[in-house]
Each structure stands twice: as structure tokens, then as C-alpha cells.
Coordinates of C-alpha atoms in Angstrom, one line a residue:
Chain A
M387 CA -24.6 -10.0 33.7
F388 CA -27.2 -9.1 30.6
S389 CA -27.9 -6.0 32.5
K390 CA -24.5 -4.8 33.1
M391 CA -23.8 -5.5 29.0
V392 CA -26.6 -3.3 28.1
A393 CA -26.2 -0.5 30.0
G394 CA -22.7 -0.6 29.2
T395 CA -23.7 -0.1 25.6
F396 CA -26.5 2.9 25.7
L397 CA -23.8 3.9 28.0
T398 CA -20.6 4.2 25.8
G399 CA -23.4 5.4 22.4
S400 CA -24.5 8.5 25.1
V401 CA -21.2 9.6 26.1
L402 CA -20.1 8.9 22.0
E403 CA -23.4 11.1 21.4
A404 CA -22.7 13.7 24.1
A405 CA -19.2 14.2 22.5
V406 CA -20.8 14.7 19.3
Q407 CA -22.8 17.4 20.5
E408 CA -20.1 19.7 22.2
S409 CA -17.9 18.8 19.3
R410 CA -21.0 20.3 17.6
Q411 CA -21.4 23.1 19.9
T412 CA -17.2 24.5 20.5
G413 CA -16.0 22.4 18.0
K414 CA -13.5 20.4 20.4
L415 CA -13.6 18.6 23.8
S416 CA -13.6 18.8 26.9
D417 CA -10.8 17.0 28.8
E418 CA -13.5 15.4 30.8
T419 CA -15.3 14.6 27.7
A420 CA -12.4 12.5 26.2
L421 CA -11.0 10.9 29.1
T422 CA -14.3 9.4 29.2
L423 CA -14.4 8.5 26.0
L424 CA -11.5 6.7 26.2
E425 CA -12.2 5.2 29.6
H426 CA -15.3 3.3 27.5
M427 CA -12.2 2.9 25.0
G428 CA -10.7 0.8 27.6
Y429 CA -7.8 3.2 28.0
K430 CA -6.6 5.3 30.6
P431 CA -4.2 7.9 30.0
T432 CA -1.0 7.5 32.9
L433 CA 1.5 9.9 31.7
P434 CA 1.7 13.8 32.0
D435 CA 1.0 15.5 28.3
E436 CA -0.5 12.1 27.1
M437 CA -3.7 14.0 26.3
K438 CA -2.1 16.3 24.4
S439 CA -1.4 13.8 21.4
L440 CA -4.8 11.7 21.9
K441 CA -7.3 14.4 22.1
P442 CA -6.6 15.8 18.7
Q443 CA -7.2 11.9 17.4
L444 CA -10.5 11.8 19.4
E445 CA -11.8 15.0 17.9
T446 CA -10.2 14.3 14.8
T447 CA -12.6 11.2 14.6
I448 CA -15.9 12.8 16.1
R449 CA -16.0 15.4 13.6
Q450 CA -15.1 12.5 11.1
L451 CA -18.5 11.2 12.5
Q452 CA -20.5 14.1 11.6
T453 CA -19.3 14.7 8.2
I454 CA -20.0 10.9 7.5
R455 CA -23.6 11.9 9.3
D456 CA -24.0 15.3 7.5
F457 CA -23.1 14.0 4.1
E458 CA -26.6 13.6 2.0
L459 CA -27.5 10.7 -0.2
P460 CA -30.6 9.5 -1.9
I461 CA -33.3 7.5 -1.1
A462 CA -32.8 4.8 -3.5
L463 CA -32.5 1.1 -3.6
E464 CA -29.3 0.3 -2.0
P465 CA -27.1 -1.7 -4.4
A466 CA -24.2 -1.7 -1.7
F467 CA -26.2 -4.2 0.0
V468 CA -26.7 -7.2 -1.6
F469 CA -27.8 -10.5 0.0
H470 CA -28.5 -13.4 -2.0
A471 CA -29.8 -16.2 0.1
D472 CA -28.5 -19.4 -1.5
K473 CA -24.5 -17.8 -1.2
Chain B
M624 CA 32.6 -5.8 -1.0
N625 CA 31.3 -7.0 -4.1
T626 CA 28.4 -5.3 -4.9
N627 CA 27.6 -6.5 -8.5
D628 CA 26.1 -3.4 -9.7
A629 CA 26.4 -4.0 -13.2
L630 CA 24.3 -7.2 -13.2
C631 CA 22.3 -6.4 -9.8
T632 CA 20.6 -2.8 -11.2
Q633 CA 19.4 -4.8 -14.4
T634 CA 15.9 -5.0 -14.9
L635 CA 13.7 -8.7 -15.6
E636 CA 13.2 -7.9 -19.1
Q637 CA 16.9 -7.0 -19.8
L638 CA 17.8 -10.9 -17.5
S639 CA 15.2 -12.8 -18.6
S640 CA 16.7 -12.6 -22.1
Q641 CA 20.0 -13.5 -21.3
I642 CA 18.8 -16.4 -19.1
K643 CA 17.0 -17.8 -21.8
S644 CA 19.6 -17.7 -24.3
G645 CA 22.0 -19.5 -21.7
K646 CA 24.2 -16.6 -21.5
L647 CA 23.3 -15.8 -17.9
S648 CA 23.2 -18.5 -15.1
P649 CA 20.3 -18.4 -12.3
V650 CA 22.7 -19.7 -9.6
A651 CA 25.6 -17.1 -10.8
L652 CA 22.5 -14.3 -11.0
T653 CA 21.0 -15.3 -7.6
Q654 CA 24.8 -15.1 -6.1
A655 CA 25.0 -12.0 -7.1
Y656 CA 21.5 -11.0 -5.5
L657 CA 22.7 -12.3 -2.2
E658 CA 26.8 -10.9 -1.7
R659 CA 25.1 -7.4 -2.6
I660 CA 22.0 -8.1 -0.2
E661 CA 25.0 -9.4 2.5
A662 CA 26.8 -6.6 1.8
L663 CA 25.1 -3.3 1.4
D664 CA 21.5 -4.4 3.3
P665 CA 23.0 -3.2 6.4
K666 CA 22.7 0.4 4.9
V667 CA 19.1 0.3 4.1
N668 CA 17.2 -2.0 6.1
C669 CA 15.1 -4.3 3.5
F670 CA 15.0 -7.8 4.6
I671 CA 14.1 -9.5 7.7
T672 CA 15.2 -12.6 6.7
V673 CA 16.9 -14.3 4.0
T674 CA 16.6 -17.4 2.3
K675 CA 19.9 -18.2 1.2
N676 CA 19.2 -22.0 1.3
L677 CA 15.4 -21.9 -0.3
A678 CA 17.6 -19.6 -2.7
M679 CA 20.2 -21.5 -4.2
E680 CA 18.1 -24.8 -3.9
Q681 CA 15.4 -22.8 -6.2
A682 CA 18.4 -21.0 -8.8
E683 CA 19.9 -24.6 -9.4
K684 CA 16.7 -26.5 -10.4
A685 CA 16.2 -23.6 -12.5
E686 CA 19.1 -23.7 -14.0
Q687 CA 19.2 -27.5 -14.7
E688 CA 14.8 -26.7 -16.2
I689 CA 16.6 -23.9 -18.6
K690 CA 19.5 -26.5 -19.3
A691 CA 16.8 -29.3 -20.6
K692 CA 14.6 -27.4 -22.6
K693 CA 11.7 -26.3 -20.5
Y694 CA 11.9 -22.5 -20.2
K695 CA 9.1 -21.8 -17.9
G696 CA 8.9 -18.4 -19.7
L697 CA 10.1 -14.7 -18.2
L698 CA 9.7 -15.6 -14.6
H699 CA 12.1 -18.4 -14.7
G700 CA 15.5 -18.3 -12.9
I701 CA 14.4 -14.8 -12.0
P702 CA 15.5 -13.6 -8.1
Y703 CA 12.5 -11.7 -5.9
A704 CA 11.9 -10.9 -2.3
V705 CA 8.3 -10.9 -0.6
K706 CA 6.6 -8.3 2.0
D707 CA 6.8 -10.0 5.3
L708 CA 3.2 -10.4 5.1
V709 CA 2.5 -13.0 2.8
A710 CA 2.9 -16.5 4.2
T711 CA 6.2 -18.8 3.2
K712 CA 6.1 -22.5 4.3
G713 CA 8.5 -23.2 7.2
I714 CA 9.5 -19.5 7.0
R715 CA 8.8 -17.3 9.6
T716 CA 6.4 -14.4 8.4
T717 CA 6.1 -11.7 11.0
W718 CA 3.4 -9.2 10.0
G719 CA 6.5 -6.6 11.1
S720 CA 4.9 -7.2 14.7
R721 CA 7.0 -8.0 17.9
L722 CA 3.5 -10.0 18.1
F723 CA 4.5 -12.3 15.3
V724 CA 7.9 -12.4 15.3
N725 CA 7.7 -16.3 15.8
Q726 CA 5.6 -17.2 13.4
V727 CA 6.0 -20.4 11.3
P728 CA 3.6 -20.4 8.7
D729 CA 2.9 -24.4 7.3
H730 CA 1.5 -23.2 4.3
D731 CA 3.3 -21.2 1.1
G732 CA 0.9 -17.3 0.3
A733 CA -0.7 -17.7 -3.0
V734 CA 1.5 -14.9 -4.7
V735 CA 4.6 -17.4 -3.6
E736 CA 3.2 -20.2 -4.8
K737 CA 2.5 -18.1 -8.4
L738 CA 5.7 -17.1 -8.5
R739 CA 7.4 -20.8 -7.7
D740 CA 5.0 -21.8 -10.2
A741 CA 6.9 -19.6 -12.8
G742 CA 10.2 -20.2 -11.8
A743 CA 11.0 -17.7 -10.1
I744 CA 13.4 -17.4 -7.0
L745 CA 12.6 -16.4 -3.7
L746 CA 15.5 -14.3 -2.2
G747 CA 13.6 -13.6 1.3
K748 CA 11.3 -11.6 3.6
L749 CA 10.8 -7.7 3.3
S750 CA 10.7 -5.7 6.0
M751 CA 7.1 -3.5 6.4
T752 CA 6.2 -1.2 8.9
E753 CA 3.9 -3.3 12.2
L754 CA 0.8 -4.6 10.9
A755 CA 1.6 -2.9 8.0
G756 CA 0.9 0.5 9.3
G757 CA 2.3 3.6 11.1
P758 CA 5.4 6.2 10.9
P759 CA 9.1 4.8 10.3
T760 CA 9.8 3.8 13.8
A761 CA 6.8 1.2 13.8
A762 CA 8.7 -1.8 13.1
F763 CA 10.3 -4.5 14.7
N764 CA 13.6 -4.5 13.2
G765 CA 14.1 -0.4 13.0
P766 CA 13.3 2.0 10.2
V767 CA 13.6 1.4 6.4
H768 CA 16.6 4.1 4.7
N769 CA 15.7 4.9 1.6
P770 CA 18.4 4.1 -0.8
W771 CA 18.6 7.5 -2.8
K772 CA 18.8 9.4 0.7
L773 CA 19.7 6.9 3.7
D774 CA 18.5 9.8 5.5
H775 CA 15.2 9.7 4.6
W776 CA 12.4 7.5 4.4
T777 CA 10.6 4.7 2.0
T778 CA 6.7 5.7 2.9
G779 CA 5.1 2.6 3.7
S780 CA 4.1 -0.4 4.9
S781 CA 5.5 -1.7 1.9
T782 CA 8.8 0.2 3.3
G783 CA 11.2 -3.2 2.6
P784 CA 10.0 -3.6 -1.3
G785 CA 9.8 0.1 -2.0
A786 CA 13.6 -0.2 -1.0
C787 CA 14.5 -3.6 -2.8
A788 CA 13.8 -2.6 -5.8
A789 CA 15.5 0.4 -5.7
A790 CA 18.5 -0.6 -4.3
S791 CA 18.5 -3.6 -6.5
F792 CA 18.5 -6.2 -4.0
S793 CA 16.3 -8.3 -6.4
V794 CA 15.0 -8.0 -10.2
F795 CA 11.2 -7.5 -8.2
S796 CA 9.5 -7.2 -5.2
I797 CA 5.9 -8.0 -3.7
G798 CA 4.3 -5.1 -1.9
S799 CA 0.5 -5.0 -0.3
E800 CA -1.6 -1.9 -0.6
T801 CA -4.6 -1.3 2.0
T802 CA -4.6 2.9 1.2
A803 CA -1.3 3.7 -0.1
S804 CA 0.8 1.0 0.8
I805 CA 2.5 -0.2 -3.0
L806 CA 2.1 3.6 -4.7
G807 CA 3.7 5.5 -1.8
P808 CA 6.8 3.4 -1.2
A809 CA 7.3 3.0 -5.4
G810 CA 7.0 7.2 -6.1
A811 CA 9.0 7.5 -2.9
C812 CA 12.3 4.8 -3.9
G813 CA 11.8 5.9 -7.6
V814 CA 11.0 3.0 -9.2
A815 CA 7.3 1.5 -10.6
G816 CA 4.8 -0.5 -8.8
L817 CA 1.3 -1.9 -9.4
R818 CA -1.4 -1.8 -7.4
P819 CA -4.0 -4.3 -8.8
T820 CA -7.8 -4.3 -9.5
Y821 CA -9.1 -5.3 -6.0
G822 CA -9.8 -9.2 -6.4
R823 CA -7.2 -9.6 -9.4
V824 CA -4.2 -11.2 -6.7
S825 CA -5.3 -13.7 -4.5
R826 CA -4.5 -12.8 -1.1
Y827 CA -4.5 -16.0 0.6
G828 CA -1.8 -16.6 3.1
A829 CA -1.5 -12.8 2.9
M830 CA -1.9 -10.8 6.5
P831 CA -5.3 -9.3 6.6
L832 CA -5.8 -5.6 7.9
S833 CA -8.9 -4.9 5.9
W834 CA -10.7 -7.8 3.7
T835 CA -12.3 -5.1 1.4
M836 CA -9.5 -3.3 0.7
D837 CA -6.0 -5.3 1.0
K838 CA -4.1 -5.8 -2.9
L839 CA -1.4 -7.1 -3.7
G840 CA 1.4 -6.2 -6.4
P841 CA 4.9 -5.8 -7.8
L842 CA 7.3 -3.0 -7.8
S843 CA 10.1 -3.2 -10.2
R844 CA 12.4 -1.2 -11.8
S845 CA 10.2 -0.9 -14.9
V846 CA 6.6 -0.5 -16.0
F847 CA 7.5 -3.5 -18.0
D848 CA 8.5 -6.0 -15.2
C849 CA 5.0 -5.2 -13.4
A850 CA 3.1 -6.1 -16.4
T851 CA 5.2 -9.6 -16.6
V852 CA 4.7 -10.5 -12.7
F853 CA 1.0 -9.5 -12.8
Q854 CA 0.5 -11.9 -15.9
A855 CA 2.1 -14.9 -13.6
I856 CA 0.1 -13.7 -10.3
H857 CA -3.2 -12.3 -11.1
G858 CA -6.1 -14.4 -11.4
A859 CA -9.0 -16.2 -9.5
D860 CA -8.3 -18.7 -6.3
P861 CA -10.9 -20.6 -4.4
R862 CA -9.2 -19.8 -1.0
D863 CA -9.8 -15.9 -1.4
P864 CA -13.6 -15.8 -2.5
T865 CA -13.2 -12.3 -3.7
S866 CA -10.5 -13.0 -6.5
V867 CA -11.7 -13.0 -9.5
T868 CA -10.2 -13.9 -13.4
A869 CA -10.1 -11.6 -15.6
P870 CA -8.5 -11.0 -19.2
F871 CA -5.1 -9.3 -19.2
A872 CA -3.9 -7.7 -22.1
F873 CA -0.4 -5.5 -21.8
D874 CA 1.3 -4.4 -25.6
P875 CA 4.4 -2.4 -24.7
K876 CA 3.9 -1.1 -28.2
A877 CA 0.7 -0.2 -27.8
R878 CA -0.4 3.3 -29.3
M879 CA -0.9 6.5 -27.1
S880 CA -2.2 8.5 -30.0
G881 CA -6.3 9.0 -28.6
R882 CA -5.6 7.4 -25.0
R883 CA -8.3 10.2 -22.8
I884 CA -6.7 10.8 -19.2
G885 CA -8.2 13.0 -17.3
V886 CA -5.8 15.4 -15.0
V887 CA -6.9 15.8 -11.4
K888 CA -6.6 19.4 -11.1
R889 CA -6.8 20.1 -7.0
E890 CA -4.2 17.6 -7.1
W891 CA -2.2 19.8 -9.5
D892 CA -2.9 22.7 -8.6
Q893 CA -1.1 21.4 -5.2
V894 CA 2.3 21.1 -6.7
S895 CA 4.4 23.4 -5.2
A896 CA 6.2 26.0 -7.4
K897 CA 9.6 24.2 -7.2
A898 CA 7.9 21.1 -8.4
K899 CA 5.7 22.5 -11.0
P900 CA 8.5 22.5 -13.9
A901 CA 8.8 18.6 -13.5
Y902 CA 5.3 18.2 -13.3
E903 CA 4.3 20.6 -16.5
Q904 CA 7.2 18.4 -18.2
V905 CA 4.8 15.3 -17.4
I906 CA 1.7 16.4 -18.9
K907 CA 4.1 18.1 -22.4
T908 CA 5.3 14.4 -22.4
L909 CA 1.8 13.2 -22.5
K910 CA 1.0 15.1 -25.4
D911 CA 3.6 14.2 -27.4
L912 CA 2.7 11.0 -27.0
G913 CA -1.1 11.7 -28.9
C914 CA -2.5 11.3 -25.5
D915 CA -5.8 14.0 -24.8
L916 CA -5.4 15.6 -21.7
E917 CA -8.2 17.0 -19.9
E918 CA -8.5 18.6 -16.3
V919 CA -11.3 17.4 -14.1
D920 CA -12.4 17.6 -10.6
L921 CA -13.5 14.4 -8.8
P922 CA -16.2 14.5 -7.6
D923 CA -17.2 15.8 -3.7
Y924 CA -16.9 12.8 -1.4
P925 CA -15.1 12.3 1.8
Y926 CA -13.3 9.8 0.4
N927 CA -10.4 9.7 3.8
I928 CA -12.8 9.9 6.5
V929 CA -14.7 7.3 4.0
S930 CA -11.5 5.0 3.8
R931 CA -10.2 5.5 7.5
F932 CA -13.3 4.0 8.5
V933 CA -13.4 1.1 7.0
W934 CA -9.7 0.1 7.1
Q935 CA -9.6 0.9 10.9
V936 CA -12.8 -0.9 11.9
E937 CA -11.7 -4.3 9.8
G938 CA -8.5 -3.4 10.9
G939 CA -9.5 -3.3 14.3
T940 CA -12.1 -6.2 14.0
V941 CA -9.3 -8.7 12.1
F942 CA -7.0 -7.8 15.5
E943 CA -9.6 -7.6 18.0
R944 CA -8.8 -11.3 19.8
F945 CA -5.0 -9.8 20.1
A946 CA -6.8 -6.6 22.0
R947 CA -8.9 -8.2 24.3
K948 CA -6.2 -10.1 25.6
G949 CA -3.8 -6.9 26.3
E950 CA -1.0 -8.8 23.8
L951 CA -1.6 -6.5 21.3
Q952 CA -1.1 -2.9 23.1
E953 CA 2.1 -4.6 24.8
A954 CA 3.4 -5.7 22.0
L955 CA 2.9 -2.2 19.2
I956 CA 5.4 -0.2 19.1
N957 CA 2.7 2.7 17.9
K958 CA 0.5 2.9 20.6
D959 CA -1.6 5.3 18.9
K960 CA -2.6 2.5 16.2
W961 CA -4.9 0.5 18.4
L962 CA -6.2 3.1 20.4
G963 CA -7.1 5.0 16.7
W964 CA -8.8 1.6 15.3
K965 CA -10.7 1.4 18.6
A966 CA -12.4 4.9 18.4
A967 CA -13.1 4.3 14.4
M968 CA -14.8 1.0 16.2
L969 CA -16.6 3.0 18.4
I970 CA -18.8 4.2 15.3
P971 CA -22.7 3.1 15.8
A972 CA -23.7 0.9 13.2
A973 CA -26.2 3.2 11.4
D974 CA -23.3 5.4 10.8
Y975 CA -21.2 2.7 9.7
M976 CA -23.7 1.6 7.0
K977 CA -23.9 5.4 5.7
V978 CA -20.3 4.9 5.1
L979 CA -20.7 1.9 3.2
R980 CA -23.8 3.6 1.2
I981 CA -21.0 6.5 0.6
R982 CA -18.6 4.2 -0.5
H983 CA -20.9 2.5 -2.9
A984 CA -21.6 6.0 -4.2
I985 CA -18.0 6.9 -4.7
V986 CA -18.2 3.6 -6.6
L987 CA -21.1 4.3 -9.5
E988 CA -19.5 8.2 -9.4
T989 CA -16.0 6.8 -10.2
A990 CA -17.7 4.3 -12.9
K991 CA -19.0 7.4 -14.7
M992 CA -16.3 9.4 -14.7
Y993 CA -14.4 6.6 -16.2
Q994 CA -16.6 6.5 -19.4
R995 CA -14.5 9.7 -20.3
F996 CA -11.0 8.4 -19.5
D997 CA -9.1 5.9 -19.5
A998 CA -7.0 6.9 -16.9
L999 CA -6.7 9.7 -13.9
I1000 CA -3.0 11.0 -13.3
A1001 CA -2.3 12.6 -10.6
P1002 CA 1.6 13.7 -9.0
R1003 CA 3.2 11.5 -5.9
N1004 CA 5.6 12.6 -3.8
P1005 CA 6.6 15.8 -5.9
N1006 CA 8.0 17.3 -2.7
G1007 CA 10.1 14.1 -2.2
A1008 CA 10.3 11.3 1.0
R1009 CA 10.3 12.4 4.3
L1010 CA 13.4 12.6 7.0
I1011 CA 13.1 9.4 9.4
V1012 CA 12.5 11.1 12.1
T1013 CA 11.4 10.2 15.8
P1014 CA 8.7 12.6 16.8
P1015 CA 8.2 13.6 20.2
A1016 CA 7.2 11.4 22.9
T1017 CA 4.4 13.0 24.3
N1018 CA 2.6 10.2 25.2
G1019 CA 5.2 7.5 25.9
N1020 CA 4.8 6.4 22.3
P1021 CA 7.9 6.5 19.7
G1022 CA 6.3 5.4 16.6
G1023 CA 3.2 8.1 17.1
A1024 CA 1.2 9.7 14.3
N1025 CA -0.9 12.3 14.0
P1026 CA -4.3 11.2 12.3
D1027 CA -5.1 14.5 10.7
D1028 CA -1.3 14.4 9.1
P1029 CA -1.6 12.2 5.5
A1030 CA 1.7 11.0 6.3
G1031 CA 1.5 9.4 9.1
G1032 CA -1.9 8.8 9.4
G1033 CA -3.1 6.1 7.1
P1034 CA -2.1 2.5 7.6
G1035 CA 0.4 2.3 5.3
G1036 CA 1.6 6.0 6.3
G1037 CA 2.2 6.5 2.3
G1038 CA 1.1 10.0 2.0
G1039 CA -2.5 8.4 0.6
G1040 CA -1.9 9.9 -2.8
G1041 CA -4.3 12.4 -2.2
N1042 CA -7.6 12.0 -2.6
L1043 CA -6.7 10.0 -6.1
G1044 CA -4.8 7.3 -4.3
T1045 CA -7.7 7.4 -1.6
L1046 CA -10.6 6.8 -4.1
G1047 CA -8.6 4.5 -6.1
N1048 CA -8.6 2.7 -2.9
V1049 CA -12.0 3.3 -1.6
A1050 CA -12.7 1.9 -5.1
G1051 CA -10.4 -0.8 -5.8
L1052 CA -9.3 1.0 -8.8
P1053 CA -5.6 -0.4 -10.4
G1054 CA -3.3 1.7 -10.4
V1055 CA 0.9 2.6 -11.3
S1056 CA 3.4 4.4 -10.1
V1057 CA 6.1 5.3 -12.1
P1058 CA 9.0 7.9 -11.5
C1059 CA 9.2 11.5 -13.1
G1060 CA 11.9 13.6 -11.9
F1061 CA 14.0 14.4 -9.0
T1062 CA 13.4 16.9 -6.4
S1063 CA 16.8 19.7 -5.9
D1064 CA 18.0 17.1 -3.3
G1065 CA 18.3 14.2 -5.0
L1066 CA 14.7 12.3 -3.7
P1067 CA 12.4 10.5 -6.6
M1068 CA 9.4 12.3 -7.6
A1069 CA 6.1 10.4 -9.1
L1070 CA 3.2 9.9 -11.3
N1071 CA 0.2 7.6 -11.1
F1072 CA -2.1 6.7 -13.4
V1073 CA -5.3 5.4 -12.0
G1074 CA -7.8 3.0 -14.2
A1075 CA -11.3 2.2 -14.1
P1076 CA -11.9 -1.7 -12.5
M1077 CA -9.9 -4.7 -14.5
T1078 CA -7.8 -1.8 -16.7
D1079 CA -4.8 -3.1 -15.3
G1080 CA -3.5 -3.6 -18.7
K1081 CA -4.3 -0.2 -20.7
I1082 CA -2.9 1.5 -17.3
L1083 CA -0.1 -0.2 -17.0
E1084 CA 0.8 0.7 -21.2
M1085 CA 0.1 4.1 -20.6
A1086 CA 3.1 3.9 -17.5
Y1087 CA 5.3 2.5 -20.1
A1088 CA 5.0 4.6 -23.4
Y1089 CA 5.1 7.7 -20.5
E1090 CA 8.6 6.2 -19.0
Q1091 CA 10.3 5.1 -22.1
A1092 CA 10.1 8.2 -23.2
T1093 CA 11.6 9.4 -20.4
N1094 CA 15.0 8.1 -18.7
W1095 CA 14.0 8.5 -14.9
H1096 CA 13.7 4.7 -14.6
E1097 CA 17.2 4.8 -15.6
R1098 CA 18.7 6.0 -12.5
R1099 CA 20.1 4.2 -9.8
P1100 CA 20.9 5.4 -5.9
A1101 CA 24.3 5.6 -5.3
F1102 CA 24.4 4.7 -1.8
A1103 CA 26.6 1.3 -2.7
D1104 CA 29.3 4.1 -3.2

């Protein structure tokens, strides 16, 4: 059970990274990559032409992820992550 | 058919003085609104539930109290309605979703409690898009029609609150905003709307969509009315740990001389040639009032992407337990909604940390910008509201939305309001929408004021001064004819 869960996590991660790489190189996702991502989201397209609307959504998400990764922030104290042990 | 136009279309400011003096009975006023709703709401579809018996009980109580010289203030005896995501004890609260269509809370939301304590009268629960997001058709009770043109939308997700205020079905309404859902519908429906600073209004009893971005606020036919309602509903509440108490002052006679306003250049430049004259007139009016105007560029950040990942990951987390059982997917009209959440939730932890770091950088940059300005302004709905249309069912999804389309991709489908709108929500800033003209098709155009955190009163003053220098807010839609 545990190894299956860990394997699943790694697999999802590698599928996502493969999609990011593919998007960086080609500017889009192949049908196969999009279908694999959807499978990992627990969704199997069944209707004709369904991928026409689903694939652009996935491509947008991957492009947005790239934008976040490419955005440069200074390395400094991060007041966004404040933790108080007494609260 | 009794639509009670002359009485129902008045503002809170006008009605409250008549109630206080005894010239107007809260019972008569409530009956007038109930008759108007019965006669005209079938055209608009604002209400999910009309709380007729409760409203009449509250109206009679208010009338007795006022007769006994126990007048509570400007909201006493004033009828209102609330978006159907705020809990009402013993009254179904559907969150606009087929999944929660029979949900009946055992408590009132904090906003409903506060308004009841102020003597306001609850007329009913208002339509919204399912789970506070999606296109017009993504609502279990059907789309809400814009009172200015019934084949056009109100924008969402506060579809009912926007249309209700515009159609004069109540004196004011309560909506909610995560990314666009108060200022969007207010703009599209030609009414005033206040998106309060994040944390100033308790969300106890309200459906969570994004814990770090949700806000509740009023929509009404004048900025004065929004200020009056905000005065009654703001303040800390231990049941919403993000809520705070901060001083609030609204002076309707405040001078505008020397108020520093940043005109968001990119959004102003994007206004179409057709809409340009209306927005040039906005600039002239504000200058005539004595404001100091200066063009400004917003700092370069991926506002929409940060907003999208935050609200979609939080929203997906809120409803994950229903998705795990498949109930959510089955109930959603807009099937893309869950896939959108799920896709955002694929984001690795390290990248999500980066999103939060960028969000905080935006907050810090914004604070610097507000050292130079009292408010930033940008156009809203310069081309008017969109048509109510059903997109082609390419994936068996009648409510589908393109995530790149700002009119349908945000949770509210409220048009996002450009970068200033998104920045305002990411940084938790207060915003006011006020009507500033009409398209050649007769649809409202709007102007948004966005201020620094906790300056709700200051931006209300600026919006009020602008509103009073124009007469756009005095127009009423003719859908009742």
C-alpha cells in the first residue's frame, strides 16, 4: 500500500515534469501527454472532441507553472512564512 | 401588476429618513418589495428563496420598535437580500449548487446576524453561480438576467446581488468576492459595490471558496448606502479568526482637493475607441473635483496566475471530500470546474511556495505604491456586460469556460477587472465600483477605485464624490415596462 502510494506520487511528479519539458520545447502538449495528465487527475475523457477544450486548459496550467518557476525573487527573509509557536 | 416603482427604486439614504420620521412604514415598504419581486423576478431570476413570512415578521417588529421611539439607525426597517452562500437559520442555503440544494443551516451567518441586530429586514436568498464560480448557465436555477438588457448577463458570481440592486428588488444586497464577484456584477448592473479590505467583514457562516481571498460586501443604488451597510457589518468576530476591527469613517462631505489618484495606464489604454469618451469624462470630473491625477504602471507581476493558483488550490481543497466520492463531479453543471481545480492542484509544493512568495512580494510592492496614492482607478466593463449564451458542448459541458478567457476563467466569471482587479484581490485591498456611463447598447460601464488596506472609508468618499458629481446612478432599468 505504502510503496504503491509513493510510486504514484513519483509517477505523477514525473508526468508533470515531462509535460513542463514538452511545453518548454514545443510550446504545447501532445495528446498523449494530455491524456496521461488527465488520467493522473482521475479523469478519462469519453466524449468526442472532449480533448479540444480540455487540452488547452492543461496547456494553460503548464504554461502558468513555467511562469511561476521563471519568475525571479530575491533570496531574503520571507515574511510570507511567519510561524509563532504560541499561536 | 403592482411593481411599486416610485417607492422601491429609492435609495437607503432616501428611505431611511422617511422611516425614521414615521412617514413610511417598514411593513408597507416590505410589502411593496415583496409585490415587486413576485411581479418581476420571473424576468430576472434573482431569487432562489423569498423569505416572505420572515420578512413580514421582521417588518412588523421594526415598525413597533420605531413607533415606540426605539429607532436603531439607518438600517432599521430597511429590506435587503443576501447571496445564497451565507447561512440563514432554518432557511435553505444552496451555494448555487445541485449538491447543496437541500442544505438548511442551523445558524445565521455573522453578516445576517449583524443586519438583523441593526433592524434590517431579510427578503430572501439570491442567485449565484454554482459554488461561486463559472459562466451564466452554471447555476442550478438557471442564469440571472441583467435588468438593463434581459438577454445579457450580470457577470458573477454574485449574479443575484448585482441584479437585485439594479432591479430595485431590495434596498441593498450582500454579495461576496474572491476574484471579481462584487465589483464585476456591480459594474455590469450599473450599481455601487464595495469589496471591503480582506478581514474587515466576518465570513462566519459563509461558504468558503478561498480562505485567503474571500470577502463579503454590499451592493446598492448609491455609494452612501454601501458605506452605511459596511458600517453595520464590519468588525472582528472570534468565529472568523481572520477578521479584524479597524477604525471606519465615511464623511459624505469630505473634500476631494488634493486626493492623489493613480490612473492605471495600461487598463486605461485598453479601453476601446467607442468607450473612450466616457472615461475621458471620468478624468475631467475627478480633476474638477480637485483630485490630483497621475498615470501609473502597476509593478510587473503575474497577478492572474498567482490568483488562479491560490483560489483554485484552496477551492479544490475545500471541496475535495465531495470530489473523492464523485458527488461533486456529478453535481456540477460546469464540469470544467473540478478539472480546473484539479489541474491547479497538480502544482508541486515547492512551486506553490513560490506562488505564496510572489503573492507576498505583491503585497509589499503595493504598500509602496500606496505611499504615493490615496487610490488607484481603472475602468470596469467598458464594453458592457456579455450576452447570456451557452457555449458549444464540445465536451458535454454546457457551462464550459476557457481558462484563458477572463470573463469565464475566474471563479466568479466576473471579468477579473484587469490587473488592478486581480491585484486588489491577491493583496486583499478594498475596492468600490461606481457607474460612469452607458454603452451605445444601453449597458452600464463602471469605474473602480482601489485603495490601501483599511482605507475603505477613504475610497468610499472618493467614489461618493464622483457619483454625486454625475447622474449615472440615478438611472433605473426599464425592464418593468
